[in-house]
mmCIF file of C-alpha atoms and ligand atoms in Angstrom:
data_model
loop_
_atom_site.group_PDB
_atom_site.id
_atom_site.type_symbol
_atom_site.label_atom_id
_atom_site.label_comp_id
_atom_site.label_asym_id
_atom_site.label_seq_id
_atom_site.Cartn_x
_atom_site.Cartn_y
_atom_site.Cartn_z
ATOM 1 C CA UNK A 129 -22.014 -4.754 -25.123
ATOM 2 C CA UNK A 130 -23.607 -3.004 -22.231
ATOM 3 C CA UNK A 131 -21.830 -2.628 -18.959
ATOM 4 C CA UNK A 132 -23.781 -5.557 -16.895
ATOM 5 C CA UNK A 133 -22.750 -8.184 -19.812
ATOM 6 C CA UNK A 134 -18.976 -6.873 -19.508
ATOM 7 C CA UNK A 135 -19.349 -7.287 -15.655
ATOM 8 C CA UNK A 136 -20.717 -10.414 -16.325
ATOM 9 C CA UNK A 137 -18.236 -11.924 -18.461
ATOM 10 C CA UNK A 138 -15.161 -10.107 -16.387
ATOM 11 C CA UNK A 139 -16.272 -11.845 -13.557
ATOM 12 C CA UNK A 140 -16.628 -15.299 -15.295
ATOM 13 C CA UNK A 141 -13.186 -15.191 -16.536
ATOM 14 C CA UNK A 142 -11.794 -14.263 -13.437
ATOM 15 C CA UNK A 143 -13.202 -16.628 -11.490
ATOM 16 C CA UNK A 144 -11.642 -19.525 -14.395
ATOM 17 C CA UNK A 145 -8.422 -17.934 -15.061
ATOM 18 C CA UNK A 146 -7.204 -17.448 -11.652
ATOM 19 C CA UNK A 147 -9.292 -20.262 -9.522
ATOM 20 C CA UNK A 148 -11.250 -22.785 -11.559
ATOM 21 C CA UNK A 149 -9.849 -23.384 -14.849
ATOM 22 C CA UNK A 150 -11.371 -27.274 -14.334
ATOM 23 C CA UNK A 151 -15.124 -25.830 -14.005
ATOM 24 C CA UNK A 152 -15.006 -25.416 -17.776
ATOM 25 C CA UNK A 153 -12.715 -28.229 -18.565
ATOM 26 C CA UNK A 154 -9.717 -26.086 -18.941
ATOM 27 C CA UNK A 155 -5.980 -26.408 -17.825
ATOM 28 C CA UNK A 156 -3.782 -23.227 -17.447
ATOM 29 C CA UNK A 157 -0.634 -23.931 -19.471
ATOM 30 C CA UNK A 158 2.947 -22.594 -17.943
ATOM 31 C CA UNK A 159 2.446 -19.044 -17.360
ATOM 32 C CA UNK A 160 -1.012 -19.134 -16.588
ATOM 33 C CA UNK A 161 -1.847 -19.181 -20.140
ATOM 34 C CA UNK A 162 -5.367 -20.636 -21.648
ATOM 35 C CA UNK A 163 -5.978 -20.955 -25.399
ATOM 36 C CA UNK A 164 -8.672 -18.485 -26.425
ATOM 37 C CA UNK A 165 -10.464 -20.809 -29.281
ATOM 38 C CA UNK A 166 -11.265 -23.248 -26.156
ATOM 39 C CA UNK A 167 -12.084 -20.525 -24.013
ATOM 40 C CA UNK A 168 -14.601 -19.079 -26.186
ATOM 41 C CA UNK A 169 -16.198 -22.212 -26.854
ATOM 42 C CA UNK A 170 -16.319 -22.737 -22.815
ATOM 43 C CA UNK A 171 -17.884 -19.476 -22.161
ATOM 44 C CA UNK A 172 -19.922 -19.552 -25.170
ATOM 45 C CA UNK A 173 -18.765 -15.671 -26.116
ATOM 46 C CA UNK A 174 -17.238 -14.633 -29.231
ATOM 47 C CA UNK A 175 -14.053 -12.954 -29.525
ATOM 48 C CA UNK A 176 -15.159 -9.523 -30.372
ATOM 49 C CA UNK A 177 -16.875 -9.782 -26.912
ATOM 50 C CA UNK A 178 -13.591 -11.261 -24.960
ATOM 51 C CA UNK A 179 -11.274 -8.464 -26.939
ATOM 52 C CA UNK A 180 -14.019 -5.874 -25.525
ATOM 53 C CA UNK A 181 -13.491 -7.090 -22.240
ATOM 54 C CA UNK A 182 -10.214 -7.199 -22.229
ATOM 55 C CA UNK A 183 -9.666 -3.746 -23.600
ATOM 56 C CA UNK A 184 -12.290 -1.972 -21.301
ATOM 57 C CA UNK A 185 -11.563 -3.633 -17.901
ATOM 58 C CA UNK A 186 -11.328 -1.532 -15.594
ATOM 59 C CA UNK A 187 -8.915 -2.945 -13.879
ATOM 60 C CA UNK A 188 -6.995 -4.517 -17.202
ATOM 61 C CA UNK A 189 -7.071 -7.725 -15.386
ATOM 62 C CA UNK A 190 -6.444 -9.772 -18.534
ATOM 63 C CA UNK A 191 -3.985 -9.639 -21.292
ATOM 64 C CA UNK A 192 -3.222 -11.758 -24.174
ATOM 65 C CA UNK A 193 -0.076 -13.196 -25.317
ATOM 66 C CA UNK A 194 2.366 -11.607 -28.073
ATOM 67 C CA UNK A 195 0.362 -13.868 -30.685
ATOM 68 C CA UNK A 196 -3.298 -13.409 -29.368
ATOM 69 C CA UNK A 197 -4.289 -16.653 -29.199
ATOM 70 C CA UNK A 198 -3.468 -17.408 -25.697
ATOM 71 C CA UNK A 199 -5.039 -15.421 -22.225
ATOM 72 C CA UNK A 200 -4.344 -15.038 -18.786
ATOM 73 C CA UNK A 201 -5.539 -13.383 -15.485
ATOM 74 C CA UNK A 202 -2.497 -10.811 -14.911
ATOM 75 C CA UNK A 203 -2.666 -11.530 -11.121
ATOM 76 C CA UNK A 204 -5.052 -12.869 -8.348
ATOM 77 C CA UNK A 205 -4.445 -16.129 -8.622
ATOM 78 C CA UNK A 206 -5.448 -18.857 -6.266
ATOM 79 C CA UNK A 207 -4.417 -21.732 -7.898
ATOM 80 C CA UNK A 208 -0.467 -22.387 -8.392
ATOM 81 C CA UNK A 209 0.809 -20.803 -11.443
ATOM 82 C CA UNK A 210 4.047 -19.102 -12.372
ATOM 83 C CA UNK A 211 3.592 -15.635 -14.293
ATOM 84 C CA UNK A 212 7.055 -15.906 -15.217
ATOM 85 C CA UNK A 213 7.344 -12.378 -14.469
ATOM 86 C CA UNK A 214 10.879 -10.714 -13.811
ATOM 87 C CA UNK A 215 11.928 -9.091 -10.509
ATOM 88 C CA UNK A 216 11.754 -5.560 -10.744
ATOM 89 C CA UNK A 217 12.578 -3.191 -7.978
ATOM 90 C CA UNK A 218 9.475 -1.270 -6.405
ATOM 91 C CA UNK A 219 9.042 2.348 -5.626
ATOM 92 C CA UNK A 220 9.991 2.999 -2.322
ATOM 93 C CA UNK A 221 6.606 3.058 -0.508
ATOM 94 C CA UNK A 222 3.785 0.813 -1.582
ATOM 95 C CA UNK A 223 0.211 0.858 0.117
ATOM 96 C CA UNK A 224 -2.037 -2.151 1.176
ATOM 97 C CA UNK A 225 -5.746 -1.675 2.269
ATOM 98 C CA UNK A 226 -7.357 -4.031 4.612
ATOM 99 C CA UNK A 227 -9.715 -3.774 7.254
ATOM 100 C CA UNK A 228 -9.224 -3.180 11.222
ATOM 101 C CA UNK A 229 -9.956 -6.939 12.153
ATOM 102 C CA UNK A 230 -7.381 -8.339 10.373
ATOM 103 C CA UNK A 231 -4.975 -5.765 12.261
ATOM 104 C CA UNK A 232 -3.717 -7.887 14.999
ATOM 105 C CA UNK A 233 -2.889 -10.949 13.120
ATOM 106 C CA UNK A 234 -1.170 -8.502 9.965
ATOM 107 C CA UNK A 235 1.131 -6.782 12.762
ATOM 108 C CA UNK A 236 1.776 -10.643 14.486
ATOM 109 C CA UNK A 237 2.828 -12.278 11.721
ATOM 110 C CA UNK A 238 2.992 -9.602 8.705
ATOM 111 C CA UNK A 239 1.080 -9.616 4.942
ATOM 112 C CA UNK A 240 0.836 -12.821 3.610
ATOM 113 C CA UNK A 241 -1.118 -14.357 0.354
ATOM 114 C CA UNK A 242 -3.504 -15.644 2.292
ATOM 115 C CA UNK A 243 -5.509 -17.584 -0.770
ATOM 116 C CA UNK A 244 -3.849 -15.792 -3.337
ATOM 117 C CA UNK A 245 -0.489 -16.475 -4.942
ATOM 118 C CA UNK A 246 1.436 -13.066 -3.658
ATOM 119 C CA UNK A 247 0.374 -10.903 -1.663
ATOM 120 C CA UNK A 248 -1.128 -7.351 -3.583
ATOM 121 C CA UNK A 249 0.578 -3.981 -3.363
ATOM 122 C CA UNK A 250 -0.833 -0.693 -4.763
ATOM 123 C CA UNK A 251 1.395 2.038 -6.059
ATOM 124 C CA UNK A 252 -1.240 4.798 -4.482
ATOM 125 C CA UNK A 253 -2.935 5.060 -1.277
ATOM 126 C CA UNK A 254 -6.475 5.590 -2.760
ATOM 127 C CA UNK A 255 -5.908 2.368 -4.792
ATOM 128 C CA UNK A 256 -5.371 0.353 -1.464
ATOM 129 C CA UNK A 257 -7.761 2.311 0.210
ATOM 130 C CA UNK A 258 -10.086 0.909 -2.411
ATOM 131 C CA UNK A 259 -9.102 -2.560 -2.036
ATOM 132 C CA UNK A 260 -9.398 -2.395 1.624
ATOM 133 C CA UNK A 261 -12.968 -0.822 1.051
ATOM 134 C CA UNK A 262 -14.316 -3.929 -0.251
ATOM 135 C CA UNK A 263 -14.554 -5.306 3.125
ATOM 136 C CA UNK A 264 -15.424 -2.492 5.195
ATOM 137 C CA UNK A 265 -14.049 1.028 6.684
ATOM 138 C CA UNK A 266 -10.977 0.444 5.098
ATOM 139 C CA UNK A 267 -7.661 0.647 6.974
ATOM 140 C CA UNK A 268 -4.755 2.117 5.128
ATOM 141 C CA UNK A 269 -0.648 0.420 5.195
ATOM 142 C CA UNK A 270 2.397 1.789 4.172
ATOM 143 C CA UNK A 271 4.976 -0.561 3.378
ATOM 144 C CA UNK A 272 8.679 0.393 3.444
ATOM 145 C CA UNK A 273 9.553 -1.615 0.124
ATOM 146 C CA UNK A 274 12.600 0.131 -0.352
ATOM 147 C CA UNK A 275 14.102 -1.503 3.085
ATOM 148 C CA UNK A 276 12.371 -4.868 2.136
ATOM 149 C CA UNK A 277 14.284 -4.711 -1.163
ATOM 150 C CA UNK A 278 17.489 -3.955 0.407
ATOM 151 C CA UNK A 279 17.308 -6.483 2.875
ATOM 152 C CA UNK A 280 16.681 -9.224 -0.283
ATOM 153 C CA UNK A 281 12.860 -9.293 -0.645
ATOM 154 C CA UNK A 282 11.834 -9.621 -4.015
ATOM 155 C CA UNK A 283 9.087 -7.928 -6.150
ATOM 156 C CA UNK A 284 7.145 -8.592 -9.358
ATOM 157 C CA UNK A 285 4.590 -6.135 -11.046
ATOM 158 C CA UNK A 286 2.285 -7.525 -12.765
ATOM 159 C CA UNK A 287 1.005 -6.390 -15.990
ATOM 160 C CA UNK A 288 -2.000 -3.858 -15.044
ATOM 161 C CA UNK A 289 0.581 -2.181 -12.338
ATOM 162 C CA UNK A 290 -0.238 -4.304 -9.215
ATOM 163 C CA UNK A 291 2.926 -5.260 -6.915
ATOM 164 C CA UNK A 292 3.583 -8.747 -6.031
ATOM 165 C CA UNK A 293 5.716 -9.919 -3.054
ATOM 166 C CA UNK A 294 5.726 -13.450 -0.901
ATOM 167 C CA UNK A 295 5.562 -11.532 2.649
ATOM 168 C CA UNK A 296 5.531 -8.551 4.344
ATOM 169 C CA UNK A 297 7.198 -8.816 7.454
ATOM 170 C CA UNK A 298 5.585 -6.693 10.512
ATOM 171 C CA UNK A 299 8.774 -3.894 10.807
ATOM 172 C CA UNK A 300 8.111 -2.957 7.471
ATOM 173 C CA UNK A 301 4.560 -2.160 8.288
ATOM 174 C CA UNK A 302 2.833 0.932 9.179
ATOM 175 C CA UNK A 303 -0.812 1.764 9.626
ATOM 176 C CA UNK A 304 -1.718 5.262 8.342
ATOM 177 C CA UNK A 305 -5.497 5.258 9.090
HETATM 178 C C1 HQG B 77 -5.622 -9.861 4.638
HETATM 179 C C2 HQG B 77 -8.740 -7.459 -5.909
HETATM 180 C C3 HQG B 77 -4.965 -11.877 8.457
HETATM 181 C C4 HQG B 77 -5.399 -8.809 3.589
HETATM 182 C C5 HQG B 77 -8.279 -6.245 -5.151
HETATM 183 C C6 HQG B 77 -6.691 -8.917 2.790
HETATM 184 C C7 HQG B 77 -6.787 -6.393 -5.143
HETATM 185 C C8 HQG B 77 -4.351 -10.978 6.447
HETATM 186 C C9 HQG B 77 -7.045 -10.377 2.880
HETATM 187 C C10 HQG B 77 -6.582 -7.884 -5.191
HETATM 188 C C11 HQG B 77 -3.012 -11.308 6.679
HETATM 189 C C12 HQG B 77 -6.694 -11.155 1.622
HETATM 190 C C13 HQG B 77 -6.047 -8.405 -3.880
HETATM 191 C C14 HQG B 77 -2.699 -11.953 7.899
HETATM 192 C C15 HQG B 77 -3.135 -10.344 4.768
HETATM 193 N N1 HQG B 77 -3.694 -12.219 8.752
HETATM 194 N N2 HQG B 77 -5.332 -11.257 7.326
HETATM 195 N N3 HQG B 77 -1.441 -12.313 8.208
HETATM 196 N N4 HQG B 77 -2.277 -10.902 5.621
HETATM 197 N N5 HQG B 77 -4.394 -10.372 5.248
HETATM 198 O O1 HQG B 77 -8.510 -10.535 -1.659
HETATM 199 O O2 HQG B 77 -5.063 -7.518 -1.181
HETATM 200 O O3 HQG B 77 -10.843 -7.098 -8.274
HETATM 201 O O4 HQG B 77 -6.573 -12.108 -1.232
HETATM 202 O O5 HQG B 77 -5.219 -7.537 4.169
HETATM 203 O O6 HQG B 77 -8.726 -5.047 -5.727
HETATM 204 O O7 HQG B 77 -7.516 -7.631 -0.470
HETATM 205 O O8 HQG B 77 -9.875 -9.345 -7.803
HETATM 206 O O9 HQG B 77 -6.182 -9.678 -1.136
HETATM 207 O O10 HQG B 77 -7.715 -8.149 3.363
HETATM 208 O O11 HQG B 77 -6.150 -5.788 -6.216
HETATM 209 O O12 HQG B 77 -8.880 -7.882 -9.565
HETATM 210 O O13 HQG B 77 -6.279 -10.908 3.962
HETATM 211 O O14 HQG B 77 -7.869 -8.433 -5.450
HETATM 212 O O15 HQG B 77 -8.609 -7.287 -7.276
HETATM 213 O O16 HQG B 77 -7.592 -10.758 0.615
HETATM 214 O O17 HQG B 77 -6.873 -7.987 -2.808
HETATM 215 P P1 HQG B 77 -7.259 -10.834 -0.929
HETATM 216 P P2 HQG B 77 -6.399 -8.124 -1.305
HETATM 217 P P3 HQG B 77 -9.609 -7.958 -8.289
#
């Protein structure tokens, strides 16, 4: 498969495993979960083509289940859906990238999902300051996760390394660039 027709399909099961499941007449089970058979008949691919997908993602935004038949968006979620996954205790400085005009509201009322289910912390500054550059000059936070943990916050990492929290309150905030 060429690189456009990996895009293309990446993008097609992102937009169904973590938005619109009912545009193809799918349901995520508990866990976010889809069976592949009725995937691949909705999406008209074969499974050599989904397991190619899957394995050269660049972002390994899917992963099967234990038994391969089942599939699921790791993270980025809008609809509601419960990863299941177990709280884990971050590293002690995570990074989110956004952009300067969402500044004021961020330091008013702190990093929240917004549409998503969680909001998304990166492990490395150039990851967030990649995330933030997909809206313009991006603007680089530092999050003091090892303060949120010890005052009770908890975190999830998803399975392709991406942190998951419900909020970051402003004082644990601070803008690098
Ligand atoms: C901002 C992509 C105003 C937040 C990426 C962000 C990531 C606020 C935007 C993943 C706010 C939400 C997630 C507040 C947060 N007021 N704006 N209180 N709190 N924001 O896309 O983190 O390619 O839902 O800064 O690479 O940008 O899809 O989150 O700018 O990993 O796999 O509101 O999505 O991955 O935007 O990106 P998003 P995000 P995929």
């Amino acid at each position: 498969m060429n690189e456009k027709e990996m895009i293309r399909i990446s993008k097609r099961l992102a937009r169904h495993l973590r938005h619109d499941p009912a545009a193809l007449g799918l349901t995520l089970a508990p866990g976010g979960w889809v069976a592949v058979d009725a995937l691949l008949r909705a999406l008209s691919i074969t499974r050599s083509q989904l397991d190619e997908v899957v394995e050269k993602n660049n972002k390994r935004r899917f992963a099967f289940d234990e038994t391969g038949t089942r599939i699921r968006a790791s993270q980025g979620h809008s609809v509601a859906v419960d990863l299941g996954l177990p709280e884990a205790t971050p590293p002690d400085v995570l990074y989110h990238g956004t952009v300067a005009k969402f500044l004021d509201a961020i330091f008013r009322e702190g990093l929240r999902p917004m549409n998503r289910h969680a909001v998304h912390l990166s492990t490395t500054a150039e990851t967030a300051r990649t995330v933030g550059a997909r809206r313009g000059k991006p603007v680089l936070l530092r999050i003091d996760a090892a303060a949120m943990a010890a005052a009770g916050h908890a975190f999830q990492v998803s399975a392709n390394g991406v942190w998951l929290t419900s909020e970051v309150p402003p004082p644990y905030l601070t803008r690098l660039a």
